[in-house]
C-alpha cells in the first residue's frame, strides 16, 4: 500500500553516518574522516582509557615519495557525549622518515555535524643539528566525518 519495503530502503535510510541522529555517539572519534586537504583517516574503537589506533591516508606529502597508508595512535578525553572532547594522535609515516602529531577538539555544530578542529606539527628528519631549525612545519586541518556506506 505504498509503504517502503526493506528492499526499497536506500543505504542512507539505514545508517546514521554523521551521527547527527545518534547524539550518544557524537564526538566519539571512531570512524572515517576527511580533511580540507582531502586526506582520509580511519579510527578504530576506543579502549576503556580513550586510546585508539587507526590509519591515515594523506592526500599530500612534503617529499617526492609515493604515499602509503600509515598508522596512527592517539587518545581522546573521556567526558560525556555532549562535551566536545579534546584529543591527540601521532602518525608515523611509512613512506618518509617524518612524524606528525595532531591535537584538536571535536565540536558539534548547530546542525549536529561533528567537526574536528586540529593543529599539527610535522617533523622531518634532517642530517645535521645545524638543520634543526628548518625541520618542523606547523599547520591546521579541519576534519568532517565521511558518510558511512553500510
Ligand atoms: C611527509 O610528507 O613526510 C609525510 C606526509 C605529511 C602529510 C601532512 S601531515 C599534516 C598535513 N595534513 C595532512 O593531511 N597531510 C599533511
Coordinates of N, CA and C and ligand atoms in Angstrom, one line a residue:
X1 N 0.8 -1.2 0.0 CA 0.0 0.0 0.0 C 0.9 1.3 0.0
X2 N 1.9 1.2 -0.8 CA 2.8 2.4 -0.9 C 3.8 2.5 0.2
X3 N 3.8 1.6 1.2 CA 4.8 1.7 2.2 C 6.1 1.1 1.7
X4 N 7.3 1.7 2.1 CA 8.5 1.1 1.6 C 8.8 -0.3 2.2
X5 N 9.2 -1.2 1.3 CA 9.7 -2.5 1.8 C 11.1 -2.4 2.1
X6 N 11.7 -3.3 2.9 CA 13.1 -3.2 3.1 C 13.9 -3.1 1.8
X7 N 13.5 -3.8 0.8 CA 14.3 -3.8 -0.5 C 14.3 -2.4 -1.1
X8 N 13.4 -1.5 -0.8 CA 13.4 -0.2 -1.4 C 14.0 0.9 -0.5
X9 N 14.5 0.5 0.7 CA 15.2 1.5 1.5 C 16.6 1.7 1.0
X10 N 16.9 3.0 0.9 CA 18.3 3.3 0.4 C 19.3 3.1 1.6
X11 N 20.6 3.1 1.2 CA 21.6 2.9 2.3 C 21.5 4.0 3.3
X12 N 21.4 5.3 2.9 CA 21.4 6.4 3.9 C 20.2 6.2 4.9
X13 N 19.1 5.6 4.4 CA 18.0 5.4 5.3 C 18.4 4.5 6.5
X14 N 19.3 3.7 6.2 CA 19.7 2.6 7.2 C 20.8 3.0 8.1
X15 N 21.4 4.1 7.8 CA 22.6 4.4 8.6 C 22.6 5.8 9.2
X16 N 23.4 6.2 9.8 CA 23.5 7.5 10.5 C 24.9 7.9 10.5
X17 N 25.4 8.1 9.3 CA 26.9 8.3 9.1 C 27.4 9.5 9.8
X18 N 26.7 10.6 10.0 CA 27.3 11.7 10.6 C 26.9 11.8 12.1
X19 N 26.2 10.7 12.6 CA 25.9 10.6 14.0 C 25.0 11.7 14.5
X20 N 24.4 12.5 13.5 CA 23.5 13.6 13.9 C 22.3 13.1 14.6
X21 N 21.9 11.9 14.3 CA 20.7 11.3 14.9 C 21.1 10.4 16.0
X22 N 22.3 10.3 16.4 CA 22.8 9.5 17.5 C 23.7 10.3 18.4
X23 N 23.1 11.2 19.1 CA 23.9 12.1 19.9 C 24.8 11.4 20.9
X24 N 24.3 10.2 21.3 CA 25.2 9.4 22.3 C 26.5 9.1 21.7
X25 N 26.6 9.0 20.4 CA 27.9 8.7 19.7 C 28.6 9.9 19.2
X26 N 28.1 11.1 19.3 CA 28.7 12.2 18.7 C 30.0 12.5 19.4
X27 N 31.0 12.8 18.6 CA 32.4 13.1 19.1 C 33.1 11.9 19.7
X28 N 32.6 10.7 19.5 CA 33.4 9.5 19.7 C 34.2 9.4 18.4
X29 N 35.5 9.4 18.4 CA 36.2 9.6 17.1 C 36.2 8.4 16.2
X30 N 35.8 7.3 16.7 CA 35.7 6.0 15.9 C 35.0 6.3 14.6
X31 N 35.7 5.9 13.5 CA 35.0 6.1 12.2 C 36.0 6.6 11.1
X32 N 35.4 7.1 10.0 CA 36.2 7.6 8.9 C 36.0 9.1 8.8
X33 N 37.1 9.8 8.6 CA 37.1 11.3 8.5 C 37.9 11.7 7.3
X34 N 37.5 12.9 6.8 CA 38.2 13.5 5.7 C 38.6 15.0 6.0
X35 N 39.7 15.5 5.6 CA 40.1 16.8 6.0 C 40.1 17.8 4.8
X36 N 40.4 19.0 5.0 CA 40.3 20.1 4.0 C 41.3 19.9 2.9
X37 N 42.3 19.0 3.1 CA 43.3 18.7 2.0 C 42.9 17.5 1.2
X38 N 41.8 16.8 1.7 CA 41.4 15.6 1.0 C 42.0 14.3 1.6
X39 N 42.8 14.5 2.7 CA 43.3 13.3 3.4 C 42.2 12.6 4.2
X40 N 42.4 11.3 4.2 CA 41.4 10.4 4.9 C 42.0 9.7 6.1
X41 N 41.3 9.5 7.2 CA 41.8 8.7 8.3 C 40.6 7.8 8.8
X42 N 41.0 6.6 9.3 CA 40.1 5.7 9.9 C 40.5 5.5 11.3
X43 N 39.6 5.7 12.2 CA 40.0 5.5 13.6 C 39.2 4.3 14.2
X44 N 39.8 3.4 14.8 CA 39.2 2.2 15.4 C 38.5 2.5 16.7
X45 N 38.0 1.4 17.3 CA 37.3 1.5 18.6 C 38.2 2.1 19.7
X46 N 37.6 2.9 20.5 CA 38.4 3.4 21.7 C 38.4 2.3 22.8
X47 N 39.5 2.2 23.5 CA 39.5 1.3 24.6 C 39.0 2.1 25.9
X48 N 39.1 1.4 27.0 CA 38.5 1.9 28.2 C 39.2 3.2 28.7
X49 N 40.4 3.5 28.2 CA 41.1 4.7 28.6 C 41.0 5.8 27.5
X50 N 40.2 5.6 26.5 CA 40.0 6.6 25.5 C 41.1 6.5 24.4
X51 N 41.9 5.4 24.4 CA 43.0 5.3 23.5 C 42.5 4.6 22.2
X52 N 43.2 5.0 21.1 CA 42.7 4.4 19.8 C 43.9 4.3 18.9
X53 N 43.7 3.4 17.9 CA 44.6 3.2 16.8 C 43.9 3.4 15.5
X54 N 44.6 3.6 14.4 CA 43.9 3.8 13.1 C 44.9 3.9 12.0
X55 N 44.4 4.4 10.9 CA 45.3 4.5 9.7 C 45.0 5.9 9.0
X56 N 46.0 6.4 8.4 CA 45.9 7.7 7.8 C 46.4 7.7 6.3
X57 N 45.6 8.2 5.4 CA 46.0 8.3 4.0 C 46.0 9.7 3.7
X58 N 47.3 10.3 3.6 CA 47.4 11.7 3.3 C 47.3 12.0 1.8
X59 N 46.7 13.1 1.5 CA 46.5 13.5 0.1 C 47.7 14.2 -0.4
X60 N 48.6 14.6 0.5 CA 49.8 15.5 0.1 C 51.0 15.0 0.9
X61 N 52.2 15.3 0.4 CA 53.4 15.0 1.1 C 54.4 16.1 0.8
X62 N 55.3 16.3 1.8 CA 56.4 17.2 1.6 C 57.6 16.5 0.9
X63 N 57.5 15.3 0.6 CA 58.5 14.5 0.0 C 58.2 14.2 -1.5
X64 N 59.1 13.5 -2.2 CA 58.8 13.1 -3.5 C 58.4 11.6 -3.5
X65 N 58.2 11.0 -2.3 CA 58.0 9.6 -2.2 C 56.5 9.3 -2.5
X66 N 56.3 8.0 -2.9 CA 54.9 7.5 -3.1 C 54.2 7.4 -1.8
X67 N 53.0 8.0 -1.7 CA 52.3 8.0 -0.5 C 51.8 6.6 -0.1
X68 N 52.0 6.2 1.1 CA 51.5 4.9 1.6 C 50.6 5.1 2.8
X69 N 49.6 4.2 3.0 CA 48.8 4.2 4.2 C 49.7 4.1 5.4
X70 N 49.4 4.9 6.5 CA 50.3 5.0 7.6 C 49.5 4.9 8.9
X71 N 50.1 4.2 9.9 CA 49.4 4.0 11.2 C 49.3 5.3 12.1
X72 N 48.3 5.4 12.8 CA 48.2 6.5 13.8 C 47.8 5.9 15.2
X73 N 48.2 6.6 16.2 CA 47.8 6.2 17.6 C 47.5 7.5 18.4
X74 N 46.5 7.4 19.2 CA 46.2 8.6 20.0 C 45.2 8.3 21.1
X75 N 44.7 9.4 21.7 CA 43.7 9.2 22.8 C 42.8 10.5 22.8
X76 N 41.6 10.3 23.3 CA 40.7 11.4 23.5 C 40.2 11.4 24.9
X77 N 40.0 12.6 25.4 CA 39.5 12.7 26.8 C 38.2 12.1 26.9
X78 N 38.0 11.5 28.1 CA 36.7 10.8 28.4 C 35.8 11.8 29.1
X79 N 34.7 12.1 28.4 CA 33.8 13.0 29.0 C 32.4 12.6 28.6
X80 N 31.3 13.2 28.9 CA 30.0 12.8 28.4 C 29.8 13.2 27.0
X81 N 28.8 12.7 26.4 CA 28.6 12.7 24.9 C 28.5 14.2 24.4
X82 N 28.1 15.1 25.2 CA 27.9 16.5 24.7 C 29.1 17.4 24.9
X83 N 30.2 16.8 25.4 CA 31.1 17.8 26.0 C 32.3 18.2 25.0
X84 N 32.2 17.8 23.7 CA 33.1 18.2 22.7 C 34.6 18.0 23.2
X85 N 35.0 16.8 23.2 CA 36.3 16.5 23.9 C 37.5 16.8 23.0
X86 N 38.6 17.0 23.7 CA 39.9 17.2 23.1 C 40.5 15.9 22.8
X87 N 41.5 15.8 21.9 CA 42.2 14.6 21.6 C 43.5 14.9 21.0
X88 N 44.3 13.9 20.8 CA 45.6 14.0 20.1 C 46.0 12.7 19.5
X89 N 46.7 12.7 18.4 CA 47.2 11.5 17.8 C 48.5 11.7 17.0
X90 N 49.2 10.6 16.8 CA 50.5 10.7 16.1 C 50.4 9.8 14.9
X91 N 51.0 10.3 13.8 CA 51.1 9.5 12.6 C 52.5 9.2 12.3
X92 N 52.9 8.0 12.2 CA 54.3 7.6 11.9 C 54.3 7.2 10.4
X93 N 54.8 8.1 9.6 CA 54.7 7.9 8.2 C 55.5 6.8 7.7
X94 N 54.9 5.9 6.9 CA 55.6 4.7 6.4 C 56.4 5.0 5.1
X95 N 56.2 6.1 4.5 CA 56.9 6.4 3.2 C 57.9 7.5 3.4
X96 N 58.1 8.0 4.6 CA 59.1 9.0 4.9 C 59.7 8.8 6.3
X97 N 60.7 9.6 6.6 CA 61.2 9.5 8.0 C 60.7 10.5 8.9
X98 N 59.4 10.9 8.6 CA 58.8 12.0 9.4 C 57.7 11.5 10.3
X99 N 57.4 12.3 11.2 CA 56.3 12.0 12.2 C 55.4 13.3 12.2
X100 N 54.1 13.1 12.3 CA 53.2 14.3 12.5 C 52.4 14.0 13.8
X101 N 52.3 15.0 14.6 CA 51.4 15.0 15.8 C 50.3 16.0 15.5
X102 N 49.1 15.5 15.8 CA 47.8 16.3 15.7 C 47.3 16.5 17.1
X103 N 46.8 17.7 17.4 CA 46.0 17.9 18.6 C 44.8 18.7 18.2
X104 N 43.6 18.4 18.9 CA 42.5 19.2 18.5 C 41.3 19.0 19.4
X105 N 40.1 19.4 18.9 CA 38.9 19.3 19.7 C 37.8 19.0 18.7
X106 N 36.9 18.1 19.1 CA 35.7 17.8 18.4 C 34.5 18.7 18.8
X107 N 34.0 19.4 17.8 CA 32.8 20.3 18.0 C 31.6 19.7 17.3
X108 N 30.4 20.0 17.8 CA 29.2 19.6 17.2 C 28.5 20.9 16.8
X109 N 28.3 21.1 15.5 CA 27.7 22.4 15.0 C 26.2 22.5 15.2
X110 N 25.6 23.6 14.8 CA 24.2 23.8 15.0 C 23.3 22.8 14.3
X111 N 23.8 22.1 13.3 CA 23.1 21.0 12.6 C 23.4 19.6 13.1
X112 N 24.2 19.6 14.2 CA 24.5 18.2 14.7 C 25.7 17.6 14.0
X113 N 26.4 18.4 13.2 CA 27.5 17.8 12.4 C 28.8 17.9 13.2
X114 N 29.6 16.8 13.2 CA 30.8 16.8 14.0 C 32.0 17.4 13.2
X115 N 32.7 18.2 13.8 CA 33.9 18.9 13.1 C 35.1 18.8 14.1
X116 N 36.2 18.2 13.5 CA 37.4 18.2 14.3 C 38.3 19.3 13.9
X117 N 38.6 20.2 14.8 CA 39.5 21.3 14.5 C 40.8 20.9 15.1
X118 N 41.8 20.9 14.2 CA 43.2 20.4 14.7 C 44.3 21.4 14.3
X119 N 45.3 21.2 15.0 CA 46.6 21.8 14.6 C 47.6 20.6 14.6
X120 N 48.7 20.8 13.7 CA 49.6 19.7 13.6 C 51.1 20.3 13.5
X121 N 52.0 19.4 14.0 CA 53.4 19.6 13.8 C 54.0 18.5 13.0
X122 N 54.6 18.8 11.9 CA 55.2 17.7 11.0 C 56.7 17.8 11.2
X123 N 57.3 16.8 11.8 CA 58.8 16.8 12.0 C 59.4 16.0 10.9
X124 N 60.3 16.6 10.1 CA 61.1 15.9 9.1 C 62.4 15.5 9.7
X125 N 63.1 14.5 9.2 CA 64.4 14.2 9.6 C 65.4 15.0 8.8
X126 N 66.4 15.6 9.5 CA 67.4 16.3 8.8 C 68.8 15.6 9.2
X127 N 69.8 15.9 8.4 CA 71.1 15.2 8.6 C 71.9 15.7 9.7
X128 N 71.7 17.0 10.0 CA 72.6 17.6 11.0 C 71.8 18.5 11.9
X129 N 72.3 18.6 13.1 CA 71.7 19.6 14.1 C 71.7 21.0 13.6
X130 N 72.6 21.3 12.7 CA 72.6 22.6 12.1 C 71.3 22.9 11.3
X131 N 70.7 21.8 10.8 CA 69.5 22.0 10.0 C 68.2 21.8 10.9
X132 N 68.4 21.7 12.2 CA 67.2 21.5 13.0 C 66.2 22.6 12.9
X133 N 66.6 23.8 12.7 CA 65.7 25.0 12.6 C 64.7 24.9 11.5
X134 N 65.0 24.1 10.5 CA 64.0 24.0 9.4 C 63.3 22.7 9.3
X135 N 63.3 21.9 10.4 CA 62.8 20.6 10.3 C 61.3 20.4 10.7
X136 N 60.7 21.5 11.2 CA 59.3 21.3 11.7 C 58.4 22.3 11.0
X137 N 57.3 21.7 10.5 CA 56.2 22.5 9.9 C 55.0 22.5 10.8
X138 N 54.2 23.6 10.8 CA 53.0 23.7 11.6 C 51.9 24.0 10.7
X139 N 50.7 23.5 11.1 CA 49.5 23.9 10.3 C 48.2 23.5 11.0
X140 N 47.1 23.7 10.3 CA 45.8 23.4 10.8 C 45.1 22.5 9.8
X141 N 44.3 21.6 10.3 CA 43.4 20.9 9.4 C 42.0 20.8 10.1
X142 N 41.0 20.8 9.3 CA 39.6 20.6 9.7 C 39.1 19.3 9.1
X143 N 38.6 18.4 10.0 CA 38.1 17.1 9.5 C 36.6 17.0 9.7
X144 N 35.9 16.4 8.8 CA 34.5 16.1 8.9 C 34.3 14.6 8.7
X145 N 33.2 14.0 9.3 CA 33.0 12.6 9.2 C 32.6 12.2 7.8
X146 N 33.2 11.1 7.3 CA 32.8 10.6 6.0 C 31.5 9.8 6.2
X147 N 30.5 9.9 5.3 CA 29.3 9.2 5.4 C 29.5 7.7 5.3
X148 N 28.9 7.0 6.3 CA 29.1 5.6 6.3 C 28.3 5.0 5.1
X149 N 28.9 3.9 4.5 CA 28.2 3.3 3.4 C 27.5 2.0 3.8
X150 N 27.5 1.7 5.0 CA 26.8 0.5 5.5 C 26.3 0.6 6.9
Ligands
LIG1 C1 55.7 13.5 4.7 O1 55.4 14.3 3.8 O2 56.8 13.3 5.1 C2 54.6 12.8 5.4 C3 53.2 13.2 5.0 C4 52.8 14.5 5.7 C5 51.4 14.9 5.4 C6 51.0 16.2 6.2 S1 50.7 15.9 7.9 C7 49.9 17.5 8.0 C8 49.1 17.7 6.7 N1 47.8 17.2 6.9 C9 47.6 16.2 6.0 O3 46.5 15.6 5.9 N2 48.7 15.9 5.3 C10 49.7 16.9 5.6

